[in-house]
Short mmCIF file of C-alpha atoms in Angstrom, two decimals:
data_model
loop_
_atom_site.label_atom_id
_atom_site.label_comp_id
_atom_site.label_asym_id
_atom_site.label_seq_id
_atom_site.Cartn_x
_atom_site.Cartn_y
_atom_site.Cartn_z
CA UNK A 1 48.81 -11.06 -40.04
CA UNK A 2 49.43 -13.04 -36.69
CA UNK A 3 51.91 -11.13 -35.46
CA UNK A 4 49.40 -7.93 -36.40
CA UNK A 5 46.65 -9.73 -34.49
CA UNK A 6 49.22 -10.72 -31.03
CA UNK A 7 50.29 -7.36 -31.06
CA UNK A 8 46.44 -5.88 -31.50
CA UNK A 9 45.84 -8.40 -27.85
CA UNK A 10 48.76 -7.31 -26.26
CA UNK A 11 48.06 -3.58 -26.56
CA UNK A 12 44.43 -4.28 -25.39
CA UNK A 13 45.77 -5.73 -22.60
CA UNK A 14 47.87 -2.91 -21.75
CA UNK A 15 45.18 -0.82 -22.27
CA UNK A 16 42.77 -2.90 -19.91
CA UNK A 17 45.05 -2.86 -17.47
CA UNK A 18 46.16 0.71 -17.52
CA UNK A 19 42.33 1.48 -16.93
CA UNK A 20 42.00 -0.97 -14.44
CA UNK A 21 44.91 0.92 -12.53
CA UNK A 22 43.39 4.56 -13.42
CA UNK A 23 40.13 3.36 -11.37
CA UNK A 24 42.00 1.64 -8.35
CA UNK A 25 44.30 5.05 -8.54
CA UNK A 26 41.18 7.10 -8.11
CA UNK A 27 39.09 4.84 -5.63
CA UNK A 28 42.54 5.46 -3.59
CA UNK A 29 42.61 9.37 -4.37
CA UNK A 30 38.70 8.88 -2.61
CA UNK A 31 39.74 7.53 -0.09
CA UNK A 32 41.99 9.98 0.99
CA UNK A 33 39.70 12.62 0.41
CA UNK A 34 37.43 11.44 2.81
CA UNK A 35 39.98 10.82 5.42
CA UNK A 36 42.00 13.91 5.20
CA UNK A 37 39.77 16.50 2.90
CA UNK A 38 36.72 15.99 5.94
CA UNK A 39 36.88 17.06 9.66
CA UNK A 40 34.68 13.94 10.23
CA UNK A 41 37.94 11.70 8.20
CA UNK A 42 40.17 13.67 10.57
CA UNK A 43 38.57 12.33 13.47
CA UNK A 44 37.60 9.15 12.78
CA UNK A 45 41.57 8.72 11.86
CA UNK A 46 42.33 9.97 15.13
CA UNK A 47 39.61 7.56 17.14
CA UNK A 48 41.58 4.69 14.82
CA UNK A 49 45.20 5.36 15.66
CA UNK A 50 43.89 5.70 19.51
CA UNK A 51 41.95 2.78 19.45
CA UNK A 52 44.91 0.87 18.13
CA UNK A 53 47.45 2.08 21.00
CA UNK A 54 45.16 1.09 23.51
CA UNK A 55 43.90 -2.48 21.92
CA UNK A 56 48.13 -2.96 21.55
CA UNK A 57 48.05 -2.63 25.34
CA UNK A 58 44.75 -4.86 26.48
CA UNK A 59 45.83 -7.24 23.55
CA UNK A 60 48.09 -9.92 25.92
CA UNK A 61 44.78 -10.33 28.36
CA UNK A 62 42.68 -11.32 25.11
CA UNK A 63 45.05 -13.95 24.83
CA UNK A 64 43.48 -15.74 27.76
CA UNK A 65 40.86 -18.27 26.68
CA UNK A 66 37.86 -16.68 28.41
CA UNK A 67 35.86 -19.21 30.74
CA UNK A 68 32.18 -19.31 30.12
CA UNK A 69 29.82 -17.86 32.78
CA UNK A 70 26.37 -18.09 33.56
CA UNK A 71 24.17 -15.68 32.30
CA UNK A 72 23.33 -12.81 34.09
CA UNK A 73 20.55 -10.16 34.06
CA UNK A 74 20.41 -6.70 34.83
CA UNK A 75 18.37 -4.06 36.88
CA UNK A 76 17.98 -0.07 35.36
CA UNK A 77 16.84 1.38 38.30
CA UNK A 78 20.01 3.07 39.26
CA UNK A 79 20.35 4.04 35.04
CA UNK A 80 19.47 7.34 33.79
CA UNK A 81 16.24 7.56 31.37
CA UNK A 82 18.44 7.96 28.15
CA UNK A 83 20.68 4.59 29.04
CA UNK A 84 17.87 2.61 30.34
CA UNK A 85 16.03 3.28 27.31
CA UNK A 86 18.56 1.66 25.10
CA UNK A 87 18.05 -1.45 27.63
CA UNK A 88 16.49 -4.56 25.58
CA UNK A 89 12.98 -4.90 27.47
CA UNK A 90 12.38 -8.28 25.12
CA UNK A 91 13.24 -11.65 27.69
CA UNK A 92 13.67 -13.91 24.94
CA UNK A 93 15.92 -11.63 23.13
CA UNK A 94 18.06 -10.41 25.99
CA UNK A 95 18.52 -14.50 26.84
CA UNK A 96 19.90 -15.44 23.05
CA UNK A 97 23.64 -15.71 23.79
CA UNK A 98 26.21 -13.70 21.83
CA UNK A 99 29.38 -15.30 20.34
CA UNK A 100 32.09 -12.67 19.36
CA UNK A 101 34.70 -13.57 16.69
CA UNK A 102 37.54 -11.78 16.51
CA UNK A 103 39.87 -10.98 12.96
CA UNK A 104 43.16 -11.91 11.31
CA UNK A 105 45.90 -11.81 13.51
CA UNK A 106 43.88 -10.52 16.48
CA UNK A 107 41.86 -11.63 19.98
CA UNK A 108 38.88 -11.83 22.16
CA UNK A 109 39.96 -8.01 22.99
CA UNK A 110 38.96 -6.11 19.78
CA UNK A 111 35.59 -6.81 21.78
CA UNK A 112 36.17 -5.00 24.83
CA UNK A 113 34.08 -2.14 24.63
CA UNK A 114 31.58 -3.80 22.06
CA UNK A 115 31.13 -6.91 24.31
CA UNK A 116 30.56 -3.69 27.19
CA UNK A 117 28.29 -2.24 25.67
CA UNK A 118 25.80 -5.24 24.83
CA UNK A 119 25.97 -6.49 28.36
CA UNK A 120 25.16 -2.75 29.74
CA UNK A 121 21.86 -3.25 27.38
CA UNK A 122 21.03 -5.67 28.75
CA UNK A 123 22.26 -8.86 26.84
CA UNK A 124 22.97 -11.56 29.49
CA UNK A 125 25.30 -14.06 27.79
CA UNK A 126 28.22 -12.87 25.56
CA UNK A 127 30.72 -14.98 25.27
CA UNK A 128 34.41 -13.74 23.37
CA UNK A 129 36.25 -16.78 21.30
CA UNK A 130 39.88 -17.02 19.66
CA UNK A 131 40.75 -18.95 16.95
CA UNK A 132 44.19 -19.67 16.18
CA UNK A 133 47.01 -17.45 15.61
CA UNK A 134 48.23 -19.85 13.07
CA UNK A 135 44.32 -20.72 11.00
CA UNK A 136 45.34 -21.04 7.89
CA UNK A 137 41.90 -22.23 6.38
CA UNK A 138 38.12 -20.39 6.50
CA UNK A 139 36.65 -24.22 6.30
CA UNK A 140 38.82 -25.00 8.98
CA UNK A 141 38.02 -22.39 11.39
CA UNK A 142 34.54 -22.74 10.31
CA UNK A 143 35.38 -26.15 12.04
CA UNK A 144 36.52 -25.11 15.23
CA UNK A 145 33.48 -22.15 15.37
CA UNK A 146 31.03 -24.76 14.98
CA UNK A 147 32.45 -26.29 18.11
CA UNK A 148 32.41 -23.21 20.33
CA UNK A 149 28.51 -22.44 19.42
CA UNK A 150 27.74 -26.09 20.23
CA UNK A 151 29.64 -25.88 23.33
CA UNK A 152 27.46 -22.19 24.15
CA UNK A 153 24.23 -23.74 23.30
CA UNK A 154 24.89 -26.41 25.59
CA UNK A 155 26.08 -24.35 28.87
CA UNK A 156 22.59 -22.02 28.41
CA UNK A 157 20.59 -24.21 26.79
CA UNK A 158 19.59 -21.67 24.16
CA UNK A 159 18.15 -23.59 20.34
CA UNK A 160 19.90 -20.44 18.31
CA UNK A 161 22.63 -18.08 19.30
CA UNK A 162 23.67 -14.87 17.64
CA UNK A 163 27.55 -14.30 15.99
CA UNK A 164 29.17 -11.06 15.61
CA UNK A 165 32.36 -11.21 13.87
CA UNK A 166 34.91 -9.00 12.98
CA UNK A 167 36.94 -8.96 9.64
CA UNK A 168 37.73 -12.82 9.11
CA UNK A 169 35.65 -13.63 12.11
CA UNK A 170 32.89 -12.82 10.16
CA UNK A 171 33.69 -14.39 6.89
CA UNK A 172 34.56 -17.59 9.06
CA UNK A 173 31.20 -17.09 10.71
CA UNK A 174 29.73 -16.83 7.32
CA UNK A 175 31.19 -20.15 5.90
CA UNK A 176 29.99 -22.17 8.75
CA UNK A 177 26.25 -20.27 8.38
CA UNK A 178 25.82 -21.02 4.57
CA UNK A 179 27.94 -24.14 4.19
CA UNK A 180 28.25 -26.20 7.31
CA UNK A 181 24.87 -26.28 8.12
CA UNK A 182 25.15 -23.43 10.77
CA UNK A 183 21.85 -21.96 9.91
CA UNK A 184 20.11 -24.42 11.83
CA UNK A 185 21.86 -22.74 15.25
CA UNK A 186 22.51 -19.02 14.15
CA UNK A 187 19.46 -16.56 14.72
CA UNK A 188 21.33 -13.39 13.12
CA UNK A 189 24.98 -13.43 12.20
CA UNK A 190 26.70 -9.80 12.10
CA UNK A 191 29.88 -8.55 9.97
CA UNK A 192 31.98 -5.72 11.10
CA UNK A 193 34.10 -5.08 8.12
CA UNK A 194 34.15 -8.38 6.53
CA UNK A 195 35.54 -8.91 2.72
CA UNK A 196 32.62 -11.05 1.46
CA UNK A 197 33.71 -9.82 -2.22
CA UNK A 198 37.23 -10.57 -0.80
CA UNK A 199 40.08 -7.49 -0.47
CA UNK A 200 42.76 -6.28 -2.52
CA UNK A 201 44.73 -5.94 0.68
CA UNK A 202 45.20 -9.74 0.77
CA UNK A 203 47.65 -9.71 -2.32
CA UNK A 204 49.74 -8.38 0.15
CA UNK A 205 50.55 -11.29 2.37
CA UNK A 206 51.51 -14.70 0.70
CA UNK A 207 49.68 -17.24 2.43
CA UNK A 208 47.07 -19.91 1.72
CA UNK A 209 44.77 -17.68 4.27
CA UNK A 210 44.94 -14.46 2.24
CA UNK A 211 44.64 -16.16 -1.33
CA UNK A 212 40.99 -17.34 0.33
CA UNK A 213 40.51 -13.60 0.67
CA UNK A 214 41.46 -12.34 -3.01
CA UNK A 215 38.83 -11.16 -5.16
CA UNK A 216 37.63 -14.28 -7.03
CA UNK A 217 39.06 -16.36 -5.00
CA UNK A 218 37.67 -20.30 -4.78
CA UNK A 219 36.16 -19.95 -1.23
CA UNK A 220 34.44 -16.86 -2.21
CA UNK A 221 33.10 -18.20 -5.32
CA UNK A 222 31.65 -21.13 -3.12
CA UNK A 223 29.89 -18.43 -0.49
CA UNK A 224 28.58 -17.03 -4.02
CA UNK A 225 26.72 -20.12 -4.73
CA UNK A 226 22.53 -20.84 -4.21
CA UNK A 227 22.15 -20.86 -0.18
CA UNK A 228 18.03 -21.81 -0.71
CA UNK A 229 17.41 -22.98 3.09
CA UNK A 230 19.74 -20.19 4.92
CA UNK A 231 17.02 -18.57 7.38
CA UNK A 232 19.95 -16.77 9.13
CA UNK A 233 19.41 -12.64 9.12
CA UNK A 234 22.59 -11.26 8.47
CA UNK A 235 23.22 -7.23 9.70
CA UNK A 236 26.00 -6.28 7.48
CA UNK A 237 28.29 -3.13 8.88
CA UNK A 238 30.62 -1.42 6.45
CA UNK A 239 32.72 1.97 5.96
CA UNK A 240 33.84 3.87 3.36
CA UNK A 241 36.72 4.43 5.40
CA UNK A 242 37.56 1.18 6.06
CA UNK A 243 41.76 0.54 5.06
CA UNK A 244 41.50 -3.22 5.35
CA UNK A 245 38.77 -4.22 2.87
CA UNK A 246 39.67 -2.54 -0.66
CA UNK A 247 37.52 -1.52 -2.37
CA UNK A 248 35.20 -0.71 0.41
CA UNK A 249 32.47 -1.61 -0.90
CA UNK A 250 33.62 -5.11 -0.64
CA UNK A 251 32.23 -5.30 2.64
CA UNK A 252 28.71 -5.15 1.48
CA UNK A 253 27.33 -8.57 1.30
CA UNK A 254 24.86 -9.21 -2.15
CA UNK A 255 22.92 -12.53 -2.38
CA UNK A 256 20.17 -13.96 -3.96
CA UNK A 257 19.30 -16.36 -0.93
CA UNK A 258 20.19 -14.52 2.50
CA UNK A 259 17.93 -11.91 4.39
CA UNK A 260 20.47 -8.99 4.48
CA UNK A 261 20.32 -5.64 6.34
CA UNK A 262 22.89 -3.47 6.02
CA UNK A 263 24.53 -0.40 7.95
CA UNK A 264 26.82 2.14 5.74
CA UNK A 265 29.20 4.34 7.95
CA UNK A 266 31.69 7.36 6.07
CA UNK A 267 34.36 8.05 9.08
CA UNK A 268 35.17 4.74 10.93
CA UNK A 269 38.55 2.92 10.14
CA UNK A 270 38.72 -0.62 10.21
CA UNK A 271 39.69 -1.63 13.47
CA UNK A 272 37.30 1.05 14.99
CA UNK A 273 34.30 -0.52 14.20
CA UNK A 274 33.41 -2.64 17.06
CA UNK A 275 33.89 0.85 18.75
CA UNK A 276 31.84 2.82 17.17
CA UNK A 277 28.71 3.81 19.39
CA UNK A 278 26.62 3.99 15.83
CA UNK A 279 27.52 -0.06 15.14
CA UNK A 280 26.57 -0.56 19.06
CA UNK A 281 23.49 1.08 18.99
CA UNK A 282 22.22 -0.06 15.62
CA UNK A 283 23.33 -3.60 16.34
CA UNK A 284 21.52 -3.67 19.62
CA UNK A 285 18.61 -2.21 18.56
CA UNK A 286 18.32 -4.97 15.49
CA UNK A 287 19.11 -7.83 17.86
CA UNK A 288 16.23 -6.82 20.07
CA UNK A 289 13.53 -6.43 17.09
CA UNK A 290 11.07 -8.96 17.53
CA UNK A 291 10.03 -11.89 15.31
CA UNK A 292 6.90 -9.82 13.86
CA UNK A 293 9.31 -6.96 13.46
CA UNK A 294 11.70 -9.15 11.22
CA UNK A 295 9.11 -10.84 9.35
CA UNK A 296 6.09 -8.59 8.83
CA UNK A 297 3.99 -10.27 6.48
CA UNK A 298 3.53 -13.27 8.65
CA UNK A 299 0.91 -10.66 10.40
CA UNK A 300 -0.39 -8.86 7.30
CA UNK A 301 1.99 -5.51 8.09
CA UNK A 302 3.68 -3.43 5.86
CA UNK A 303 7.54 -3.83 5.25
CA UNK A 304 9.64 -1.17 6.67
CA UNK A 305 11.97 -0.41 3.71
CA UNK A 306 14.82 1.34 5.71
CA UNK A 307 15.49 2.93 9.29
CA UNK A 308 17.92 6.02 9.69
CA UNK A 309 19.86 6.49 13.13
CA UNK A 310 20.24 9.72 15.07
CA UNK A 311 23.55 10.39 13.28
CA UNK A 312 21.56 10.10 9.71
CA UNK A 313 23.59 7.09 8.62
CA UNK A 314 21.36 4.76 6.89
CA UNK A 315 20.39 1.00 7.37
CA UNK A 316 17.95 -1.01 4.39
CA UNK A 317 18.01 -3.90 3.52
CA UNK A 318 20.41 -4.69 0.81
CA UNK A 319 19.50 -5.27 -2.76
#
């Protein structure tokens, strides 16, 4: 009867596992779909493989540890209506410093054209960091972040900053926001293709870094816990195209405690995202929302349950 029983487990377990393979076989089958079945895949592919030759060739210069400046402002009388509409117009927003945080195995330069684009709208301080080639720990890079925002607050003598981060950045971002007290000094915290459900991708790569990123693993479990006095706003960007972060869906960020808003793209790879001018614009345009925006109770409006860009991609806030 025992041995009827083990062998009863064991086939369930091949059986479970089968399945589980059937569904990660067909989430991959979706994935190429997308990318090679759609003219909008096809391109997005090609902006990807582009965008990678030419980061390959700016990457040495993001190697550089990038001096801060002084914040600067900007004048649109010499801009075109369209551009100098996209211009923040808010003081106090256009004066909250920007700290970019790069990904795994990467540099200040996946922020080129991002960082660009913010200071052409008007953004006066934003400020590119690396981390070390070598981190080998999200707590300890959490660490070292804390340091560069203290160090940022200090040259422009802002209370809060705002962090964008890409990939790791922002799950290192994240860490130091929920469970390092980083709250207190983060306005709005932004993800560009971050695992916060962790990627299947990491199995891939045998080190203490990448076990942090597995599905379930015990970092992840820890950003899972209660977060009750978080008051950072976190604008979450995903795609369903994204190679890095599988399942895709991965990216999306789901918790009981933090204000999330969240921006769902179909054609950008992984590395294209700080590229894309939809994750520009509709990261620009939330940084600049006011206080009374973000909060509309506090002044007896209505809430605004979800904005759609020009391109009809959709940003809510996530349930």
């Amino acid at each position: 009867m025992a041995l009827v029983r083990a062998g009863l487990g064991r086939l369930a377990e091949v059986a479970a596992a089968a399945q589980t393979a059937a569904t990660e076989v067909g989430r991959v089958g979706a994935y190429i779909a997308r990318t090679f079945g759609a003219p909008a895949g096809l391109r997005g592919l090609a902006v990807e493989w582009a965008w990678l030759a030419a980061h390959l060739v700016i990457y040495p210069a993001g190697l550089l540890r990038e001096q801060l400046a002084e914040p600067t402002g900007y004048r649109t009388d010499s801009l075109p209506p369209v551009r100098r509409s996209l211009l923040v117009t808010d003081v106090e927003a256009a004066g909250t410093p920007i700290l970019l945080v790069h990904g795994i195995m990467d540099n200040r330069s996946v922020f080129t054209v991002f960082r660009r684009s913010l200071r052409r709208r008007g953004f006066g301080a934003v400020h590119a960091v690396n981390y070390s080639f070598f981190t080998g720990d999200i707590r300890a890079a959490a660490y070292q972040l804390r340091g560069h925002v203290e160090e940022l607050r200090e040259r422009t003598g802002a209370d809060r900053v705002h962090i964008v981060g890409h990939s790791l950045g922002g799950m290192i971002a994240r860490y130091y926001v929920q469970r390092m007290g980083g709250t207190a000094a983060v306005d709005t915290l932004v993800t560009l293709g971050s695992p916060h459900s962790g990627t299947l991708t990491a199995h891939l790569m045998p080190t203490p870094l990448a076990r942090q990123l597995r599905p379930g693993s015990d970092l992840l479990e820890e950003l899972s816990r209660r977060a009750p006095g978080c008051s950072t706003r976190f604008l979450v960007v995903w795609s369903r195209m994204d190679q890095m972060v599988v399942p895709q869906r991965n990216a999306r960020l789901t918790h009981p405690d933090l204000d999330v808003e969240e921006f769902e793209l179909r054609d950008v790879g992984h590395l294209s995202l700080p590229i894309d001018p939809r994750t520009v614009h509709w990261v620009a345009t939330a940084l600049t929302r006011s206080d009374q925006t973000r909060h509309p109770f506090r002044r007896g409006q209505q809430p605004v349950d979800e904005m759609e860009d020009t391109d009809g991609q959709t940003a809510s806030p996530a349930s």
